[in-house]
């Protein structure tokens, strides 16, 4: 049973940066796709970025060129480096893991991810 714990959220001004971390345990780390999602108040949870076991990554159009997803060598920690943050990036950010259903996971469909962290809040002020 995978366990995911996010950290690193906070409040920044527009144009600032944050790095989110997600500590993963309870699984080998191989064969999983790992992703970041976010949910703003009153909105659906949306996919932000995903990374596969070969360390290839895919991003939502809204964050391309600003956000970078990565993992440490042991694949026990997932990161999301967020640069040039905008007020519309304000949301609760969740780390997630998918084992199987990789076609949907790569396309950032939340239904493909079976394991979720508790979330960390990111607030960007203008």
XYZ file of N, CA and C in Angstrom:
378
model
N 0.854 -1.187 0.000
C 0.000 0.000 0.000
C 0.892 1.240 0.000
N 0.820 2.016 -1.061
C 1.645 3.212 -1.170
C 1.146 4.292 -0.214
N 2.079 4.968 0.401
C 1.753 6.111 1.249
C 2.501 7.325 0.717
N 1.811 8.440 0.596
C 2.365 9.636 -0.012
C 2.136 10.820 0.919
N 3.190 11.582 1.181
C 3.092 12.732 2.076
C 3.733 13.938 1.407
N 2.924 14.956 1.140
C 3.416 16.157 0.476
C 3.916 17.185 1.489
N 4.808 18.051 1.007
C 5.276 19.176 1.798
C 5.778 20.251 0.853
N 6.042 21.440 1.383
C 6.645 22.496 0.589
C 5.707 23.582 0.111
N 4.430 23.449 0.396
C 3.501 24.492 -0.018
C 3.712 25.764 0.781
N 3.059 26.831 0.363
C 3.173 28.089 1.065
C 2.559 29.217 0.276
N 2.866 30.434 0.699
C 2.346 31.635 0.043
C 3.493 32.392 -0.595
N 3.315 32.764 -1.863
C 4.331 33.525 -2.587
C 3.641 34.592 -3.419
N 4.432 35.551 -3.848
C 3.899 36.562 -4.756
C 4.027 36.085 -6.192
N 3.233 36.679 -7.041
C 3.272 36.358 -8.455
C 4.694 36.500 -8.993
N 5.127 35.523 -9.768
C 6.484 35.502 -10.291
C 7.459 34.731 -9.430
N 7.051 34.343 -8.242
C 7.911 33.619 -7.337
C 7.985 32.138 -7.645
N 8.722 31.416 -6.797
C 8.943 29.977 -6.997
C 8.687 29.207 -5.709
N 8.310 27.962 -5.881
C 8.175 27.018 -4.778
C 8.586 25.648 -5.283
N 9.060 24.816 -4.363
C 9.317 23.418 -4.714
C 8.536 22.538 -3.755
N 7.668 21.729 -4.321
C 6.899 20.766 -3.556
C 7.641 19.435 -3.525
N 7.490 18.732 -2.411
C 8.065 17.401 -2.273
C 6.981 16.414 -1.882
N 7.193 15.170 -2.260
C 6.263 14.107 -1.907
C 7.088 12.889 -1.514
N 7.023 12.541 -0.237
C 7.735 11.358 0.249
C 6.857 10.140 0.058
N 7.391 9.162 -0.659
C 6.626 7.961 -0.992
C 7.195 6.750 -0.264
N 6.311 5.890 0.228
C 6.735 4.672 0.902
C 5.695 3.589 0.680
N 6.057 2.364 1.016
C 5.097 1.266 0.949
C 5.031 0.555 -0.382
N 5.952 0.912 -1.297
C 6.014 0.224 -2.567
C 7.434 0.335 -3.088
N 7.738 -0.410 -4.149
C 9.119 -0.465 -4.616
C 9.526 0.757 -5.403
N 8.540 1.480 -5.914
C 8.872 2.661 -6.696
C 9.039 2.379 -8.165
N 9.173 1.132 -8.539
C 9.278 0.827 -9.962
C 7.917 0.407 -10.470
N 7.648 0.711 -11.742
C 6.367 0.329 -12.308
C 5.247 1.288 -11.996
N 5.508 2.338 -11.253
C 4.498 3.329 -10.949
C 4.708 4.570 -11.813
N 3.602 5.195 -12.180
C 3.643 6.544 -12.690
C 3.308 7.447 -11.508
N 4.053 8.529 -11.367
C 3.830 9.467 -10.281
C 3.372 10.797 -10.862
N 2.429 11.417 -10.191
C 1.901 12.661 -10.738
C 1.592 13.698 -9.678
N 1.429 14.906 -10.147
C 0.959 16.021 -9.322
C -0.366 16.511 -9.897
N -1.297 16.729 -9.006
C -2.604 17.279 -9.356
C -2.859 18.498 -8.482
N -3.845 19.284 -8.866
C -4.218 20.420 -8.036
C -5.723 20.638 -8.106
N -6.236 21.246 -7.050
C -7.662 21.526 -6.993
C -7.878 22.874 -6.330
N -8.457 23.786 -7.080
C -8.824 25.101 -6.554
C -10.251 25.030 -6.024
N -10.610 25.909 -5.102
C -11.975 25.890 -4.542
C -13.027 25.991 -5.636
N -13.988 25.093 -5.582
C -15.082 25.108 -6.538
C -14.759 24.556 -7.900
N -13.556 23.997 -8.049
C -13.140 23.464 -9.350
C -12.805 21.991 -9.245
N -12.780 21.333 -10.412
C -12.406 19.925 -10.476
C -10.899 19.781 -10.222
N -10.515 18.610 -9.695
C -9.103 18.313 -9.561
C -8.522 18.106 -10.958
N -7.406 18.745 -11.242
C -6.813 18.665 -12.561
C -5.372 18.193 -12.494
N -4.943 17.501 -13.531
C -3.579 17.031 -13.601
C -2.624 18.140 -13.951
N -1.461 18.120 -13.318
C -0.436 19.132 -13.546
C 0.755 18.528 -14.281
N 1.259 17.408 -13.772
C 2.446 16.787 -14.372
C 2.502 15.326 -13.972
N 3.131 14.529 -14.822
C 3.294 13.102 -14.557
C 4.697 12.693 -14.994
N 5.260 11.705 -14.289
C 6.564 11.161 -14.645
C 6.464 9.644 -14.612
N 7.105 8.983 -15.591
C 7.021 7.525 -15.612
C 8.327 6.909 -15.106
N 8.397 5.581 -15.128
C 9.546 4.887 -14.559
C 10.823 5.146 -15.346
N 10.697 5.578 -16.598
C 11.863 5.933 -17.406
C 12.226 7.407 -17.231
N 11.532 8.082 -16.325
C 11.773 9.492 -16.026
C 11.377 10.424 -17.174
N 10.515 9.952 -18.056
C 9.914 10.848 -19.027
C 8.753 11.556 -18.354
N 8.450 12.770 -18.802
C 7.430 13.560 -18.130
C 6.468 14.195 -19.123
N 5.303 14.495 -18.620
C 4.270 15.149 -19.408
C 3.618 16.207 -18.531
N 3.186 17.303 -19.147
C 2.670 18.439 -18.397
C 1.360 18.950 -18.969
N 0.563 19.522 -18.098
C -0.606 20.264 -18.561
C -0.128 21.510 -19.306
N -0.856 21.911 -20.315
C -0.460 23.073 -21.112
C -0.295 24.320 -20.245
N -1.089 24.437 -19.206
C -1.080 25.643 -18.382
C 0.211 25.823 -17.586
N 0.991 24.757 -17.443
C 2.210 24.853 -16.633
C 3.481 24.565 -17.429
N 3.356 24.199 -18.684
C 4.538 23.891 -19.497
C 5.490 25.078 -19.535
N 6.763 24.773 -19.334
C 7.777 25.818 -19.341
C 7.961 26.500 -18.004
N 7.064 26.245 -17.051
C 7.171 26.861 -15.731
C 7.389 25.829 -14.624
N 6.788 24.666 -14.760
C 6.877 23.618 -13.752
C 7.751 22.473 -14.258
N 8.455 21.825 -13.311
C 9.267 20.663 -13.640
C 9.031 19.580 -12.601
N 8.680 18.397 -13.073
C 8.505 17.245 -12.195
C 9.772 16.397 -12.234
N 10.169 15.855 -11.081
C 11.372 15.030 -11.023
C 11.294 14.083 -9.834
N 12.211 13.132 -9.804
C 12.324 12.199 -8.693
C 13.774 12.098 -8.267
N 13.997 11.699 -7.020
C 15.359 11.415 -6.599
C 15.780 10.067 -7.175
N 17.063 9.734 -7.024
C 17.580 8.502 -7.638
C 16.892 7.250 -7.119
N 16.536 7.253 -5.859
C 15.892 6.070 -5.270
C 14.400 6.015 -5.572
N 13.885 7.070 -6.207
C 12.453 7.158 -6.521
C 11.593 7.094 -5.271
N 12.115 7.616 -4.175
C 11.310 7.675 -2.958
C 10.760 9.059 -2.692
N 11.250 10.035 -3.445
C 10.760 11.399 -3.287
C 10.448 11.988 -4.661
N 9.272 12.539 -4.764
C 8.821 13.195 -5.994
C 8.846 14.704 -5.747
N 9.254 15.441 -6.762
C 9.333 16.890 -6.630
C 8.497 17.577 -7.710
N 8.102 18.799 -7.393
C 7.515 19.675 -8.401
C 8.111 21.059 -8.191
N 9.006 21.422 -9.091
C 9.585 22.765 -9.062
C 8.653 23.688 -9.832
N 8.196 24.732 -9.163
C 7.241 25.654 -9.768
C 7.864 27.049 -9.836
N 8.062 27.531 -11.039
C 8.640 28.853 -11.261
C 7.626 29.769 -11.919
N 7.898 31.067 -11.828
C 7.019 32.070 -12.431
C 5.555 31.801 -12.071
N 5.315 31.649 -10.804
C 3.965 31.320 -10.342
C 2.989 32.455 -10.605
N 1.761 32.078 -10.884
C 0.696 33.028 -11.183
C -0.453 32.845 -10.194
N -1.271 33.863 -9.990
C -2.410 33.713 -9.068
C -3.306 32.527 -9.426
N -3.423 32.223 -10.701
C -4.275 31.091 -11.103
C -3.673 29.736 -10.749
N -2.426 29.714 -10.254
C -1.825 28.475 -9.771
C -2.245 28.170 -8.338
N -2.943 29.084 -7.705
C -3.395 28.884 -6.333
C -4.323 27.677 -6.253
N -3.980 26.728 -5.382
C -4.758 25.491 -5.267
C -4.148 24.606 -4.189
N -4.864 23.560 -3.846
C -4.293 22.472 -3.057
C -3.621 21.540 -4.050
N -2.375 21.195 -3.782
C -1.613 20.325 -4.662
C -1.481 18.942 -4.038
N -1.738 17.929 -4.858
C -1.726 16.547 -4.411
C -0.708 15.734 -5.205
N -0.021 14.873 -4.505
C 0.847 13.871 -5.110
C 0.013 12.604 -5.296
N 0.263 11.883 -6.384
C -0.511 10.679 -6.653
C 0.353 9.639 -7.344
N -0.029 8.375 -7.189
C 0.684 7.263 -7.815
C -0.307 6.375 -8.556
N 0.125 5.913 -9.734
C -0.696 5.018 -10.541
C 0.087 3.751 -10.827
N -0.537 2.602 -10.576
C 0.063 1.313 -10.935
C -0.865 0.673 -11.950
N -0.458 0.727 -13.212
C -1.325 0.258 -14.273
C -2.103 1.429 -14.862
N -2.907 1.134 -15.880
C -3.693 2.168 -16.570
C -2.794 3.330 -16.999
N -1.646 2.971 -17.549
C -0.632 3.975 -17.847
C -1.054 4.909 -18.970
N -1.880 4.418 -19.877
C -2.352 5.278 -20.973
C -3.060 6.490 -20.405
N -3.943 6.272 -19.452
C -4.696 7.369 -18.844
C -3.833 8.179 -17.889
N -2.938 7.500 -17.183
C -2.073 8.218 -16.246
C -1.201 9.216 -16.997
N -0.670 8.804 -18.131
C 0.189 9.692 -18.931
C -0.580 10.930 -19.384
N -1.873 10.759 -19.587
C -2.714 11.878 -20.017
C -3.340 12.621 -18.842
N -2.809 12.382 -17.648
C -3.172 13.137 -16.444
C -4.657 13.003 -16.094
N -5.168 11.815 -16.292
C -6.541 11.559 -15.888
C -6.533 11.041 -14.461
N -7.206 11.743 -13.576
C -7.104 11.423 -12.154
C -7.643 10.028 -11.846
N -8.543 9.511 -12.667
C -9.125 8.189 -12.395
C -8.074 7.081 -12.478
N -6.957 7.350 -13.135
C -5.904 6.345 -13.283
C -5.044 6.204 -12.033
N -5.145 7.171 -11.133
C -4.270 7.200 -9.964
C -5.023 6.675 -8.742
N -4.462 5.623 -8.141
C -5.153 4.966 -7.042
C -4.662 5.365 -5.664
N -3.542 6.058 -5.617
C -2.955 6.440 -4.332
C -2.757 7.949 -4.313
N -3.137 8.559 -3.187
C -3.108 10.024 -3.078
C -2.540 10.461 -1.732
N -1.843 11.597 -1.756
C -1.432 12.215 -0.515
C -2.540 13.109 0.024
N -2.246 13.787 1.108
C -3.258 14.606 1.779
C -3.313 16.026 1.219
N -2.301 16.413 0.456
C -2.298 17.722 -0.184
C -1.491 18.757 0.570
N -1.011 19.747 -0.172
C -0.307 20.883 0.404
C -0.783 22.145 -0.326
N -1.057 23.196 0.428
C -1.666 24.399 -0.142
C -0.618 25.326 -0.744
N -0.914 25.801 -1.942
C -0.090 26.812 -2.615
C -0.975 28.021 -2.875
N -0.523 29.187 -2.406
C -1.266 30.417 -2.604
C -0.353 31.454 -3.257
N -0.790 31.985 -4.385
C -0.005 32.973 -5.127
C -0.788 34.277 -5.159
N -0.187 35.323 -4.647
C -0.852 36.616 -4.617
C -0.306 37.523 -5.721
N -1.167 38.384 -6.211
C -0.764 39.279 -7.310
C -0.112 40.544 -6.792
